[in-house]
Amino acid sequence: MEGAASLLDLGAGAGFPGLPLKLARPALAVTLVDAVGKKVGFLKAAIAALGLKEARGLHLRAEGDPEREGIPRAELLIARAFMDLPDWLALAPAYVRPGGRVVAMLGKAQPESELAARASERGLRVVSSRQYRLPFSGAERQVAVFSQA
């Protein structure tokens, strides 16, 4: 996240991780996108209640054409449980500014070799990958960061 001025959270749902990242980095311009109007209504209410500047919720569907959809490109693109990794890596590059990063929050850890192969198929490379366990359930998770190759 270092150096990024803008973040796009696709499939934002209730705002995780986009809203906590905005709270942690107030200067970060955050756009939260979800296809479900009720969820976006919540996001807008949360943004207003928290008094967040340069944060907005958009009721839109991401289908790979940000200009037509009205979704701004960002330096950092993130999603949690939005779609499976191959589909995410196919969709994501359209929404990232040149030199930007794509973050995938994965429910199941994947070997580095598999991440690299999936990234390579889409003209991306793995920048970093980290596995961790959730504190209460102990469930295994992984965060992988990609950039254009």
PDB file of C-alpha atoms in Angstrom:
ATOM      1  CA  MET A   1       0.000   0.000   0.000  1.00  0.00           C
ATOM      2  CA  GLU A   2       2.990   2.249   0.393  1.00  0.00           C
ATOM      3  CA  GLY A   3       2.954   5.049  -2.141  1.00  0.00           C
ATOM      4  CA  ALA A   4      -0.575   4.377  -3.422  1.00  0.00           C
ATOM      5  CA  ALA A   5      -2.852   7.417  -3.553  1.00  0.00           C
ATOM      6  CA  SER A   6      -6.009   5.578  -4.643  1.00  0.00           C
ATOM      7  CA  LEU A   7      -7.681   2.297  -3.768  1.00  0.00           C
ATOM      8  CA  LEU A   8     -10.539   0.506  -5.517  1.00  0.00           C
ATOM      9  CA  ASP A   9     -12.389  -2.203  -3.574  1.00  0.00           C
ATOM     10  CA  LEU A  10     -14.467  -4.340  -5.965  1.00  0.00           C
ATOM     11  CA  GLY A  11     -17.277  -6.372  -4.459  1.00  0.00           C
ATOM     12  CA  ALA A  12     -16.966  -4.182  -1.368  1.00  0.00           C
ATOM     13  CA  GLY A  13     -19.936  -5.682   0.474  1.00  0.00           C
ATOM     14  CA  ALA A  14     -19.977  -4.198   3.977  1.00  0.00           C
ATOM     15  CA  GLY A  15     -16.728  -2.334   3.334  1.00  0.00           C
ATOM     16  CA  PHE A  16     -14.021  -4.757   4.352  1.00  0.00           C
ATOM     17  CA  PRO A  17     -11.173  -4.218   3.683  1.00  0.00           C
ATOM     18  CA  GLY A  18     -11.763  -0.841   1.990  1.00  0.00           C
ATOM     19  CA  LEU A  19     -13.168   1.096   4.957  1.00  0.00           C
ATOM     20  CA  PRO A  20     -10.553  -0.058   7.508  1.00  0.00           C
ATOM     21  CA  LEU A  21      -7.804   0.793   5.006  1.00  0.00           C
ATOM     22  CA  LYS A  22      -9.294   4.278   4.581  1.00  0.00           C
ATOM     23  CA  LEU A  23      -9.386   4.721   8.358  1.00  0.00           C
ATOM     24  CA  ALA A  24      -5.757   3.606   8.613  1.00  0.00           C
ATOM     25  CA  ARG A  25      -4.657   5.828   5.705  1.00  0.00           C
ATOM     26  CA  PRO A  26      -6.859   8.972   5.691  1.00  0.00           C
ATOM     27  CA  ALA A  27      -5.074  10.479   2.660  1.00  0.00           C
ATOM     28  CA  LEU A  28      -5.946   7.432   0.529  1.00  0.00           C
ATOM     29  CA  ALA A  29      -8.768   8.073  -1.966  1.00  0.00           C
ATOM     30  CA  VAL A  30     -11.063   5.036  -1.679  1.00  0.00           C
ATOM     31  CA  THR A  31     -13.792   3.872  -4.057  1.00  0.00           C
ATOM     32  CA  LEU A  32     -15.993   1.007  -2.868  1.00  0.00           C
ATOM     33  CA  VAL A  33     -17.948  -0.749  -5.635  1.00  0.00           C
ATOM     34  CA  ASP A  34     -20.716  -3.299  -5.234  1.00  0.00           C
ATOM     35  CA  ALA A  35     -23.496  -4.544  -7.516  1.00  0.00           C
ATOM     36  CA  VAL A  36     -26.002  -4.764  -4.639  1.00  0.00           C
ATOM     37  CA  GLY A  37     -27.732  -1.454  -3.966  1.00  0.00           C
ATOM     38  CA  LYS A  38     -28.520  -2.235  -0.323  1.00  0.00           C
ATOM     39  CA  LYS A  39     -24.824  -2.842   0.392  1.00  0.00           C
ATOM     40  CA  VAL A  40     -23.839   0.411  -1.314  1.00  0.00           C
ATOM     41  CA  GLY A  41     -26.491   2.227   0.737  1.00  0.00           C
ATOM     42  CA  PHE A  42     -24.790   0.924   3.867  1.00  0.00           C
ATOM     43  CA  LEU A  43     -21.356   1.946   2.560  1.00  0.00           C
ATOM     44  CA  LYS A  44     -22.558   5.491   1.849  1.00  0.00           C
ATOM     45  CA  ALA A  45     -24.120   5.737   5.313  1.00  0.00           C
ATOM     46  CA  ALA A  46     -20.919   4.466   6.937  1.00  0.00           C
ATOM     47  CA  ILE A  47     -18.787   6.919   4.957  1.00  0.00           C
ATOM     48  CA  ALA A  48     -21.047   9.799   6.030  1.00  0.00           C
ATOM     49  CA  ALA A  49     -21.227   8.672   9.679  1.00  0.00           C
ATOM     50  CA  LEU A  50     -17.444   8.377   9.847  1.00  0.00           C
ATOM     51  CA  GLY A  51     -16.980  11.751   8.121  1.00  0.00           C
ATOM     52  CA  LEU A  52     -14.613  10.264   5.563  1.00  0.00           C
ATOM     53  CA  LYS A  53     -13.327  12.545   2.818  1.00  0.00           C
ATOM     54  CA  GLU A  54     -12.279  11.165  -0.568  1.00  0.00           C
ATOM     55  CA  ALA A  55     -14.295   7.992  -0.018  1.00  0.00           C
ATOM     56  CA  ARG A  56     -17.340   6.931  -2.001  1.00  0.00           C
ATOM     57  CA  GLY A  57     -19.588   3.978  -2.608  1.00  0.00           C
ATOM     58  CA  LEU A  58     -20.739   3.159  -6.135  1.00  0.00           C
ATOM     59  CA  HIS A  59     -23.644   0.902  -7.108  1.00  0.00           C
ATOM     60  CA  LEU A  60     -22.078  -0.626 -10.216  1.00  0.00           C
ATOM     61  CA  ARG A  61     -21.129  -4.008 -11.636  1.00  0.00           C
ATOM     62  CA  ALA A  62     -17.492  -4.621 -12.647  1.00  0.00           C
ATOM     63  CA  GLU A  63     -17.404  -6.584 -15.893  1.00  0.00           C
ATOM     64  CA  GLY A  64     -14.021  -5.593 -17.343  1.00  0.00           C
ATOM     65  CA  ASP A  65     -14.763  -2.223 -19.007  1.00  0.00           C
ATOM     66  CA  PRO A  66     -14.199   0.506 -16.402  1.00  0.00           C
ATOM     67  CA  GLU A  67     -14.793   3.419 -18.789  1.00  0.00           C
ATOM     68  CA  ARG A  68     -18.213   2.125 -19.882  1.00  0.00           C
ATOM     69  CA  GLU A  69     -19.116   1.120 -16.323  1.00  0.00           C
ATOM     70  CA  GLY A  70     -18.071   4.427 -14.757  1.00  0.00           C
ATOM     71  CA  ILE A  71     -15.596   2.787 -12.394  1.00  0.00           C
ATOM     72  CA  PRO A  72     -12.369   4.758 -11.872  1.00  0.00           C
ATOM     73  CA  ARG A  73      -9.017   3.028 -12.195  1.00  0.00           C
ATOM     74  CA  ALA A  74      -6.848   3.025  -9.084  1.00  0.00           C
ATOM     75  CA  GLU A  75      -3.245   2.479  -8.080  1.00  0.00           C
ATOM     76  CA  LEU A  76      -4.282  -0.304  -5.724  1.00  0.00           C
ATOM     77  CA  LEU A  77      -7.082  -2.765  -6.475  1.00  0.00           C
ATOM     78  CA  ILE A  78      -8.348  -5.114  -3.805  1.00  0.00           C
ATOM     79  CA  ALA A  79     -11.105  -7.646  -3.345  1.00  0.00           C
ATOM     80  CA  ARG A  80     -12.029 -10.175  -0.701  1.00  0.00           C
ATOM     81  CA  ALA A  81     -14.012 -13.261  -1.720  1.00  0.00           C
ATOM     82  CA  PHE A  82     -15.113 -11.498  -4.916  1.00  0.00           C
ATOM     83  CA  MET A  83     -14.389 -14.357  -7.340  1.00  0.00           C
ATOM     84  CA  ASP A  84     -11.931 -17.195  -7.796  1.00  0.00           C
ATOM     85  CA  LEU A  85      -8.298 -16.306  -8.498  1.00  0.00           C
ATOM     86  CA  PRO A  86      -8.142 -17.055 -12.257  1.00  0.00           C
ATOM     87  CA  ASP A  87     -11.260 -14.948 -12.908  1.00  0.00           C
ATOM     88  CA  TRP A  88      -9.993 -12.177 -10.605  1.00  0.00           C
ATOM     89  CA  LEU A  89      -6.637 -12.002 -12.387  1.00  0.00           C
ATOM     90  CA  ALA A  90      -8.434 -11.865 -15.750  1.00  0.00           C
ATOM     91  CA  LEU A  91     -10.694  -8.993 -14.636  1.00  0.00           C
ATOM     92  CA  ALA A  92      -8.379  -6.973 -12.398  1.00  0.00           C
ATOM     93  CA  PRO A  93      -5.832  -5.447 -14.826  1.00  0.00           C
ATOM     94  CA  ALA A  94      -8.528  -3.340 -16.512  1.00  0.00           C
ATOM     95  CA  TYR A  95      -9.113  -1.469 -13.229  1.00  0.00           C
ATOM     96  CA  VAL A  96      -5.493  -0.753 -12.286  1.00  0.00           C
ATOM     97  CA  ARG A  97      -3.538   2.299 -13.357  1.00  0.00           C
ATOM     98  CA  PRO A  98      -0.162   1.670 -15.027  1.00  0.00           C
ATOM     99  CA  GLY A  99       2.343   0.677 -12.356  1.00  0.00           C
ATOM    100  CA  GLY A 100      -0.452  -0.229  -9.941  1.00  0.00           C
ATOM    101  CA  ARG A 101      -0.953  -3.340  -7.842  1.00  0.00           C
ATOM    102  CA  VAL A 102      -3.655  -5.992  -7.608  1.00  0.00           C
ATOM    103  CA  VAL A 103      -4.304  -7.571  -4.215  1.00  0.00           C
ATOM    104  CA  ALA A 104      -6.070 -10.906  -3.877  1.00  0.00           C
ATOM    105  CA  MET A 105      -7.326 -12.014  -0.478  1.00  0.00           C
ATOM    106  CA  LEU A 106      -7.554 -15.774  -0.807  1.00  0.00           C
ATOM    107  CA  GLY A 107      -9.616 -18.108   1.336  1.00  0.00           C
ATOM    108  CA  LYS A 108      -7.294 -21.022   0.719  1.00  0.00           C
ATOM    109  CA  ALA A 109      -3.521 -20.677   0.529  1.00  0.00           C
ATOM    110  CA  GLN A 110      -2.000 -21.532  -2.830  1.00  0.00           C
ATOM    111  CA  PRO A 111       1.602 -22.521  -3.591  1.00  0.00           C
ATOM    112  CA  GLU A 112       3.884 -19.780  -4.920  1.00  0.00           C
ATOM    113  CA  SER A 113       4.350 -21.748  -8.140  1.00  0.00           C
ATOM    114  CA  GLU A 114       0.593 -21.792  -8.761  1.00  0.00           C
ATOM    115  CA  LEU A 115       0.270 -18.072  -8.028  1.00  0.00           C
ATOM    116  CA  ALA A 116       3.129 -17.339 -10.432  1.00  0.00           C
ATOM    117  CA  ALA A 117       1.608 -19.520 -13.165  1.00  0.00           C
ATOM    118  CA  ARG A 118      -1.835 -17.900 -12.811  1.00  0.00           C
ATOM    119  CA  ALA A 119      -0.283 -14.434 -12.843  1.00  0.00           C
ATOM    120  CA  SER A 120       1.858 -15.180 -15.879  1.00  0.00           C
ATOM    121  CA  GLU A 121      -1.229 -16.291 -17.847  1.00  0.00           C
ATOM    122  CA  ARG A 122      -2.567 -12.728 -17.456  1.00  0.00           C
ATOM    123  CA  GLY A 123       0.642 -10.761 -17.986  1.00  0.00           C
ATOM    124  CA  LEU A 124       1.124 -10.251 -14.254  1.00  0.00           C
ATOM    125  CA  ARG A 125       3.802 -11.196 -11.749  1.00  0.00           C
ATOM    126  CA  VAL A 126       3.658 -11.999  -8.052  1.00  0.00           C
ATOM    127  CA  VAL A 127       5.128  -9.174  -5.973  1.00  0.00           C
ATOM    128  CA  SER A 128       4.513 -10.789  -2.596  1.00  0.00           C
ATOM    129  CA  SER A 129       2.478 -13.456  -0.888  1.00  0.00           C
ATOM    130  CA  ARG A 130       1.780 -14.031   2.784  1.00  0.00           C
ATOM    131  CA  GLN A 131      -0.095 -16.791   4.575  1.00  0.00           C
ATOM    132  CA  TYR A 132      -1.750 -16.258   7.951  1.00  0.00           C
ATOM    133  CA  ARG A 133      -4.367 -17.741  10.283  1.00  0.00           C
ATOM    134  CA  LEU A 134      -7.498 -15.986  11.475  1.00  0.00           C
ATOM    135  CA  PRO A 135      -7.336 -15.352  15.224  1.00  0.00           C
ATOM    136  CA  PHE A 136     -10.529 -17.049  16.428  1.00  0.00           C
ATOM    137  CA  SER A 137     -11.298 -19.739  13.876  1.00  0.00           C
ATOM    138  CA  GLY A 138      -7.709 -20.600  13.022  1.00  0.00           C
ATOM    139  CA  ALA A 139      -8.710 -20.740   9.350  1.00  0.00           C
ATOM    140  CA  GLU A 140      -5.819 -20.381   6.928  1.00  0.00           C
ATOM    141  CA  ARG A 141      -5.790 -17.381   4.577  1.00  0.00           C
ATOM    142  CA  GLN A 142      -3.401 -15.825   2.084  1.00  0.00           C
ATOM    143  CA  VAL A 143      -2.851 -12.360   0.665  1.00  0.00           C
ATOM    144  CA  ALA A 144      -1.117 -12.129  -2.702  1.00  0.00           C
ATOM    145  CA  VAL A 145      -0.009  -8.931  -4.438  1.00  0.00           C
ATOM    146  CA  PHE A 146       0.461  -8.762  -8.213  1.00  0.00           C
ATOM    147  CA  SER A 147       1.742  -6.162 -10.669  1.00  0.00           C
ATOM    148  CA  GLN A 148       1.973  -5.974 -14.422  1.00  0.00           C
ATOM    149  CA  ALA A 149       4.927  -7.987 -15.710  1.00  0.00           C
TER     150      ALA A 149
END
